[in-house]
PDB file of C-alpha atoms in Angstrom:
ATOM      1  CA  MET A   1     -77.702 -35.252  -4.638  1.00  0.00           C
ATOM      2  CA  VAL A   2     -75.042 -33.185  -2.837  1.00  0.00           C
ATOM      3  CA  LEU A   3     -74.397 -29.607  -3.917  1.00  0.00           C
ATOM      4  CA  PHE A   4     -70.840 -28.478  -3.142  1.00  0.00           C
ATOM      5  CA  LEU A   5     -70.460 -24.681  -3.097  1.00  0.00           C
ATOM      6  CA  ASP A   6     -66.930 -23.365  -3.505  1.00  0.00           C
ATOM      7  CA  GLY A   7     -66.774 -20.031  -1.689  1.00  0.00           C
ATOM      8  CA  LYS A   8     -63.253 -19.375  -2.988  1.00  0.00           C
ATOM      9  CA  CYS A   9     -61.527 -21.600  -0.494  1.00  0.00           C
ATOM     10  CA  ALA A  10     -57.776 -20.994  -0.847  1.00  0.00           C
ATOM     11  CA  SER A  11     -56.379 -23.711   1.409  1.00  0.00           C
ATOM     12  CA  VAL A  12     -52.633 -23.923   0.842  1.00  0.00           C
ATOM     13  CA  THR A  13     -52.397 -27.674   1.234  1.00  0.00           C
ATOM     14  CA  ASN A  14     -53.002 -30.048  -1.641  1.00  0.00           C
ATOM     15  CA  HIS A  15     -55.128 -32.108   0.747  1.00  0.00           C
ATOM     16  CA  GLU A  16     -57.845 -29.499   1.112  1.00  0.00           C
ATOM     17  CA  PHE A  17     -61.382 -30.751   1.430  1.00  0.00           C
ATOM     18  CA  ASN A  18     -62.648 -30.205  -2.094  1.00  0.00           C
ATOM     19  CA  ALA A  19     -65.259 -31.916  -4.230  1.00  0.00           C
ATOM     20  CA  ASP A  20     -62.825 -34.508  -5.561  1.00  0.00           C
ATOM     21  CA  SER A  21     -61.818 -35.648  -2.087  1.00  0.00           C
ATOM     22  CA  MET A  22     -65.494 -35.989  -1.124  1.00  0.00           C
ATOM     23  CA  ARG A  23     -66.353 -38.488  -3.832  1.00  0.00           C
ATOM     24  CA  GLU A  24     -64.699 -41.371  -1.994  1.00  0.00           C
ATOM     25  CA  TYR A  25     -67.026 -40.913   0.969  1.00  0.00           C
ATOM     26  CA  LEU A  26     -70.233 -40.157  -0.937  1.00  0.00           C
ATOM     27  CA  GLN A  27     -70.093 -43.549  -2.673  1.00  0.00           C
ATOM     28  CA  GLN A  28     -72.392 -43.580  -5.720  1.00  0.00           C
ATOM     29  CA  GLU A  29     -74.257 -40.419  -4.820  1.00  0.00           C
ATOM     30  CA  GLU A  30     -74.348 -37.604  -7.359  1.00  0.00           C
ATOM     31  CA  LEU A  31     -72.106 -34.647  -6.528  1.00  0.00           C
ATOM     32  CA  ILE A  32     -72.616 -31.260  -8.177  1.00  0.00           C
ATOM     33  CA  THR A  33     -70.009 -28.521  -7.741  1.00  0.00           C
ATOM     34  CA  ALA A  34     -70.521 -24.788  -8.196  1.00  0.00           C
ATOM     35  CA  LYS A  35     -68.128 -21.909  -7.631  1.00  0.00           C
ATOM     36  CA  ILE A  36     -69.748 -18.852  -6.088  1.00  0.00           C
ATOM     37  CA  THR A  37     -69.180 -15.870  -8.393  1.00  0.00           C
ATOM     38  CA  GLU A  38     -71.068 -12.760  -9.410  1.00  0.00           C
ATOM     39  CA  ASN A  39     -71.801 -14.254 -12.836  1.00  0.00           C
ATOM     40  CA  MET A  40     -72.953 -17.732 -11.832  1.00  0.00           C
ATOM     41  CA  ASP A  41     -75.960 -19.195 -13.658  1.00  0.00           C
ATOM     42  CA  TRP A  42     -78.723 -18.449 -11.164  1.00  0.00           C
ATOM     43  CA  ASN A  43     -81.415 -20.521 -12.885  1.00  0.00           C
ATOM     44  CA  LYS A  44     -79.169 -23.581 -12.802  1.00  0.00           C
ATOM     45  CA  ILE A  45     -78.263 -22.936  -9.161  1.00  0.00           C
ATOM     46  CA  CYS A  46     -81.944 -22.722  -8.253  1.00  0.00           C
ATOM     47  CA  ARG A  47     -82.541 -26.143  -9.808  1.00  0.00           C
ATOM     48  CA  TYR A  48     -79.622 -27.578  -7.875  1.00  0.00           C
ATOM     49  CA  LEU A  49     -80.893 -26.067  -4.626  1.00  0.00           C
ATOM     50  CA  GLU A  50     -84.329 -27.572  -5.183  1.00  0.00           C
ATOM     51  CA  GLU A  51     -82.949 -31.039  -5.967  1.00  0.00           C
ATOM     52  CA  ALA A  52     -80.144 -31.234  -3.390  1.00  0.00           C
ATOM     53  CA  GLN A  53     -80.515 -33.279  -0.221  1.00  0.00           C
ATOM     54  CA  ALA A  54     -77.305 -31.779   1.211  1.00  0.00           C
ATOM     55  CA  ILE A  55     -75.558 -28.455   0.621  1.00  0.00           C
ATOM     56  CA  VAL A  56     -71.874 -28.036   1.499  1.00  0.00           C
ATOM     57  CA  LEU A  57     -70.192 -24.636   1.642  1.00  0.00           C
ATOM     58  CA  ALA A  58     -66.391 -24.496   1.798  1.00  0.00           C
ATOM     59  CA  ALA A  59     -64.958 -21.004   2.261  1.00  0.00           C
ATOM     60  CA  ASP A  60     -62.160 -18.949   3.751  1.00  0.00           C
ATOM     61  CA  ILE A  61     -62.801 -16.467   6.556  1.00  0.00           C
ATOM     62  CA  TYR A  62     -61.787 -12.818   6.289  1.00  0.00           C
ATOM     63  CA  LEU A  63     -62.198 -10.490   9.289  1.00  0.00           C
ATOM     64  CA  ASP A  64     -64.560 -12.920  11.041  1.00  0.00           C
ATOM     65  CA  SER A  65     -66.783 -13.357   7.983  1.00  0.00           C
ATOM     66  CA  VAL A  66     -67.080 -15.118   4.660  1.00  0.00           C
ATOM     67  CA  SER A  67     -66.410 -13.093   1.513  1.00  0.00           C
ATOM     68  CA  SER A  68     -68.838 -10.467   0.230  1.00  0.00           C
ATOM     69  CA  GLU A  69     -69.615 -12.699  -2.759  1.00  0.00           C
ATOM     70  CA  VAL A  70     -70.681 -15.537  -0.468  1.00  0.00           C
ATOM     71  CA  LEU A  71     -72.806 -13.177   1.636  1.00  0.00           C
ATOM     72  CA  SER A  72     -74.487 -11.827  -1.504  1.00  0.00           C
ATOM     73  CA  PHE A  73     -75.163 -15.372  -2.663  1.00  0.00           C
ATOM     74  CA  LEU A  74     -76.732 -16.309   0.675  1.00  0.00           C
ATOM     75  CA  GLU A  75     -78.944 -13.215   0.584  1.00  0.00           C
ATOM     76  CA  ARG A  76     -80.111 -14.157  -2.887  1.00  0.00           C
ATOM     77  CA  VAL A  77     -80.908 -17.715  -1.786  1.00  0.00           C
ATOM     78  CA  GLU A  78     -82.853 -16.378   1.195  1.00  0.00           C
ATOM     79  CA  GLN A  79     -84.853 -14.097  -1.099  1.00  0.00           C
ATOM     80  CA  ALA A  80     -85.573 -17.001  -3.455  1.00  0.00           C
ATOM     81  CA  VAL A  81     -87.013 -18.978  -0.543  1.00  0.00           C
ATOM     82  CA  ILE A  82     -89.174 -16.005   0.447  1.00  0.00           C
ATOM     83  CA  ASP A  83     -90.424 -15.837  -3.141  1.00  0.00           C
ATOM     84  CA  GLY A  84     -91.575 -19.448  -2.966  1.00  0.00           C
ATOM     85  CA  GLU A  85     -88.613 -21.653  -3.904  1.00  0.00           C
ATOM     86  CA  SER A  86     -88.370 -24.914  -1.986  1.00  0.00           C
ATOM     87  CA  ILE A  87     -85.102 -26.024  -0.360  1.00  0.00           C
ATOM     88  CA  GLY A  88     -85.271 -29.202   1.671  1.00  0.00           C
ATOM     89  CA  ALA A  89     -81.530 -29.821   1.968  1.00  0.00           C
ATOM     90  CA  THR A  90     -79.373 -30.033   5.077  1.00  0.00           C
ATOM     91  CA  PHE A  91     -76.602 -27.413   5.183  1.00  0.00           C
ATOM     92  CA  TYR A  92     -72.970 -28.161   6.110  1.00  0.00           C
ATOM     93  CA  ALA A  93     -70.105 -25.684   6.382  1.00  0.00           C
ATOM     94  CA  ILE A  94     -66.326 -26.056   6.197  1.00  0.00           C
ATOM     95  CA  LEU A  95     -64.605 -22.796   7.087  1.00  0.00           C
ATOM     96  CA  TYR A  96     -60.862 -22.090   6.962  1.00  0.00           C
ATOM     97  CA  THR A  97     -58.930 -19.340   8.741  1.00  0.00           C
ATOM     98  CA  GLU A  98     -55.293 -18.273   8.627  1.00  0.00           C
ATOM     99  CA  LEU A  99     -55.441 -17.723  12.386  1.00  0.00           C
ATOM    100  CA  TYR A 100     -54.221 -20.566  14.554  1.00  0.00           C
ATOM    101  CA  GLU A 101     -57.468 -21.333  16.377  1.00  0.00           C
ATOM    102  CA  GLY A 102     -60.328 -22.913  14.467  1.00  0.00           C
ATOM    103  CA  GLU A 103     -62.673 -21.194  16.919  1.00  0.00           C
ATOM    104  CA  GLN A 104     -61.931 -17.953  15.051  1.00  0.00           C
ATOM    105  CA  THR A 105     -64.459 -19.129  12.458  1.00  0.00           C
ATOM    106  CA  SER A 106     -67.279 -19.273  15.022  1.00  0.00           C
ATOM    107  CA  ILE A 107     -68.681 -15.811  14.213  1.00  0.00           C
ATOM    108  CA  ALA A 108     -68.936 -16.666  10.515  1.00  0.00           C
ATOM    109  CA  MET A 109     -70.486 -20.007  11.504  1.00  0.00           C
ATOM    110  CA  GLU A 110     -73.209 -18.150  13.405  1.00  0.00           C
ATOM    111  CA  VAL A 111     -73.865 -16.019  10.307  1.00  0.00           C
ATOM    112  CA  LEU A 112     -74.425 -19.194   8.307  1.00  0.00           C
ATOM    113  CA  LYS A 113     -76.712 -20.620  10.991  1.00  0.00           C
ATOM    114  CA  ASN A 114     -78.722 -17.411  10.937  1.00  0.00           C
ATOM    115  CA  PHE A 115     -78.992 -17.712   7.155  1.00  0.00           C
ATOM    116  CA  CYS A 116     -80.316 -21.260   7.513  1.00  0.00           C
ATOM    117  CA  LEU A 117     -82.870 -20.078  10.050  1.00  0.00           C
ATOM    118  CA  HIS A 118     -84.200 -17.331   7.774  1.00  0.00           C
ATOM    119  CA  ALA A 119     -84.057 -19.512   4.646  1.00  0.00           C
ATOM    120  CA  ASN A 120     -85.782 -22.415   6.423  1.00  0.00           C
ATOM    121  CA  ILE A 121     -82.859 -24.748   5.704  1.00  0.00           C
ATOM    122  CA  THR A 122     -81.827 -27.406   8.222  1.00  0.00           C
ATOM    123  CA  TRP A 123     -78.402 -26.795   9.761  1.00  0.00           C
ATOM    124  CA  GLY A 124     -76.338 -29.969   9.722  1.00  0.00           C
ATOM    125  CA  ARG A 125     -72.868 -29.348  11.114  1.00  0.00           C
ATOM    126  CA  GLY A 126     -70.002 -26.892  10.898  1.00  0.00           C
ATOM    127  CA  LEU A 127     -66.262 -27.551  10.787  1.00  0.00           C
ATOM    128  CA  GLY A 128     -63.880 -24.671  11.517  1.00  0.00           C
ATOM    129  CA  ILE A 129     -60.221 -25.232  10.617  1.00  0.00           C
ATOM    130  CA  GLY A 130     -57.435 -23.036  11.956  1.00  0.00           C
ATOM    131  CA  GLY A 131     -53.815 -22.707  10.840  1.00  0.00           C
ATOM    132  CA  ASN A 132     -54.767 -22.597   7.178  1.00  0.00           C
ATOM    133  CA  LYS A 133     -51.462 -21.019   6.126  1.00  0.00           C
ATOM    134  CA  LEU A 134     -49.382 -23.857   7.495  1.00  0.00           C
ATOM    135  CA  GLU A 135     -47.593 -25.536   4.600  1.00  0.00           C
ATOM    136  CA  ALA A 136     -44.484 -27.577   3.968  1.00  0.00           C
ATOM    137  CA  ASP A 137     -41.312 -25.668   3.083  1.00  0.00           C
ATOM    138  CA  SER A 138     -39.803 -26.334  -0.303  1.00  0.00           C
ATOM    139  CA  GLY A 139     -36.311 -26.497   1.233  1.00  0.00           C
ATOM    140  CA  LYS A 140     -34.578 -29.357   3.027  1.00  0.00           C
ATOM    141  CA  ARG A 141     -36.225 -28.945   6.419  1.00  0.00           C
ATOM    142  CA  SER A 142     -37.068 -32.571   6.924  1.00  0.00           C
ATOM    143  CA  LEU A 143     -38.164 -32.071  10.537  1.00  0.00           C
ATOM    144  CA  TRP A 144     -40.683 -29.371   9.595  1.00  0.00           C
ATOM    145  CA  LYS A 145     -41.982 -31.491   6.728  1.00  0.00           C
ATOM    146  CA  HIS A 146     -42.439 -34.318   9.203  1.00  0.00           C
ATOM    147  CA  LEU A 147     -44.501 -32.030  11.451  1.00  0.00           C
ATOM    148  CA  GLU A 148     -46.497 -30.828   8.449  1.00  0.00           C
ATOM    149  CA  LYS A 149     -47.353 -34.385   7.443  1.00  0.00           C
ATOM    150  CA  HIS A 150     -48.816 -35.075  10.851  1.00  0.00           C
ATOM    151  CA  MET A 151     -50.704 -31.774  10.825  1.00  0.00           C
ATOM    152  CA  VAL A 152     -52.306 -32.582   7.489  1.00  0.00           C
ATOM    153  CA  ASP A 153     -53.246 -36.062   8.676  1.00  0.00           C
ATOM    154  CA  PHE A 154     -54.879 -34.532  11.753  1.00  0.00           C
ATOM    155  CA  ARG A 155     -56.910 -32.152   9.578  1.00  0.00           C
ATOM    156  CA  LEU A 156     -57.995 -34.817   7.132  1.00  0.00           C
ATOM    157  CA  ARG A 157     -59.405 -37.043   9.847  1.00  0.00           C
ATOM    158  CA  PHE A 158     -61.932 -34.358  10.765  1.00  0.00           C
ATOM    159  CA  LEU A 159     -62.664 -33.566   7.126  1.00  0.00           C
ATOM    160  CA  GLN A 160     -63.412 -37.203   6.441  1.00  0.00           C
ATOM    161  CA  GLU A 161     -65.671 -37.293   9.479  1.00  0.00           C
ATOM    162  CA  GLN A 162     -67.516 -34.261   8.115  1.00  0.00           C
ATOM    163  CA  ALA A 163     -67.971 -36.068   4.791  1.00  0.00           C
ATOM    164  CA  LEU A 164     -69.623 -38.969   6.597  1.00  0.00           C
ATOM    165  CA  PHE A 165     -72.045 -36.575   8.322  1.00  0.00           C
ATOM    166  CA  ILE A 166     -72.873 -35.141   4.902  1.00  0.00           C
ATOM    167  CA  ARG A 167     -73.419 -38.534   3.321  1.00  0.00           C
ATOM    168  CA  GLU A 168     -75.777 -39.668   6.064  1.00  0.00           C
ATOM    169  CA  ARG A 169     -77.496 -36.237   6.409  1.00  0.00           C
ATOM    170  CA  ILE A 170     -76.701 -36.293  10.124  1.00  0.00           C
ATOM    171  CA  GLN A 171     -76.914 -33.234  12.345  1.00  0.00           C
ATOM    172  CA  GLY A 172     -74.115 -32.782  14.853  1.00  0.00           C
ATOM    173  CA  THR A 173     -72.185 -30.429  17.104  1.00  0.00           C
ATOM    174  CA  ASP A 174     -69.914 -27.927  15.352  1.00  0.00           C
ATOM    175  CA  VAL A 175     -66.217 -28.788  15.578  1.00  0.00           C
ATOM    176  CA  TYR A 176     -63.245 -26.395  15.652  1.00  0.00           C
ATOM    177  CA  ILE A 177     -59.698 -27.651  15.156  1.00  0.00           C
ATOM    178  CA  HIS A 178     -56.141 -26.314  14.983  1.00  0.00           C
ATOM    179  CA  PRO A 179     -52.759 -27.865  14.088  1.00  0.00           C
ATOM    180  CA  LYS A 180     -51.946 -29.509  17.404  1.00  0.00           C
ATOM    181  CA  ASP A 181     -48.611 -30.863  16.186  1.00  0.00           C
ATOM    182  CA  VAL A 182     -47.358 -27.270  15.842  1.00  0.00           C
ATOM    183  CA  SER A 183     -47.524 -24.811  18.743  1.00  0.00           C
ATOM    184  CA  ARG A 184     -49.262 -21.469  18.392  1.00  0.00           C
ATOM    185  CA  LYS A 185     -45.971 -19.602  18.914  1.00  0.00           C
ATOM    186  CA  GLU A 186     -44.217 -21.700  16.288  1.00  0.00           C
ATOM    187  CA  TYR A 187     -47.046 -21.085  13.838  1.00  0.00           C
ATOM    188  CA  ILE A 188     -46.956 -17.314  14.404  1.00  0.00           C
ATOM    189  CA  ARG A 189     -43.170 -17.240  14.015  1.00  0.00           C
ATOM    190  CA  LYS A 190     -43.470 -19.085  10.721  1.00  0.00           C
ATOM    191  CA  MET A 191     -46.152 -16.680   9.484  1.00  0.00           C
ATOM    192  CA  ASN A 192     -44.023 -13.677  10.460  1.00  0.00           C
ATOM    193  CA  ARG A 193     -41.049 -15.105   8.581  1.00  0.00           C
ATOM    194  CA  ARG A 194     -43.209 -15.603   5.492  1.00  0.00           C
ATOM    195  CA  VAL A 195     -44.524 -12.030   5.651  1.00  0.00           C
ATOM    196  CA  LYS A 196     -41.008 -10.611   5.967  1.00  0.00           C
ATOM    197  CA  LYS A 197     -39.796 -12.769   3.085  1.00  0.00           C
ATOM    198  CA  ASN A 198     -42.689 -11.658   0.869  1.00  0.00           C
ATOM    199  CA  ASN A 199     -42.017  -8.020   1.700  1.00  0.00           C
ATOM    200  CA  ARG A 200     -38.341  -8.407   0.792  1.00  0.00           C
ATOM    201  CA  VAL A 201     -39.327  -9.963  -2.535  1.00  0.00           C
ATOM    202  CA  LYS A 202     -41.731  -7.099  -3.290  1.00  0.00           C
ATOM    203  CA  ILE A 203     -39.062  -4.506  -2.454  1.00  0.00           C
ATOM    204  CA  ALA A 204     -36.557  -6.307  -4.665  1.00  0.00           C
ATOM    205  CA  GLN A 205     -39.021  -6.428  -7.543  1.00  0.00           C
ATOM    206  CA  ASN A 206     -39.697  -2.714  -7.263  1.00  0.00           C
TER     207      ASN A 206
END
């Protein structure tokens, strides 16, 4: 069984690596999904953790770290292990950042590795994805949409590869990616334009 933990991943693309997109690569294996919240059913989560052969955490990165809710959840899991719970699963991470470079998730990845060390959980593989705010415009910019299509395809190839690692319970080297079909300067310019546009909308609404 694979336990998919949703750490409030807010990927803007419809092709984000979620539980539904994993099913194709997990074949007939059971997939359980759980969203990390303050009010999640802890007893049920403990049963899932005990039964899972693989744990997958998908989350966004804020200021070099996962959200406070995810950190609290990890602390609680670590305490459960100390209290005698058994977790024999292999842990996989998929971390998203709005910054261009996927390497910007590396600090958060080390936090997760440290968690696995203290919770006696085997670290499988991490995937850090940069440029998470890159999305297709709703206007008639066909060239940009063409670039976006290639960017999404590039991202999905690595996500599918991660799914295969999860299915086979394989350990591997962490991978960090960014949207190579769009330059860093172009990405930053696009983000700045979006921020300015959002600010103008807020001013107009006020």
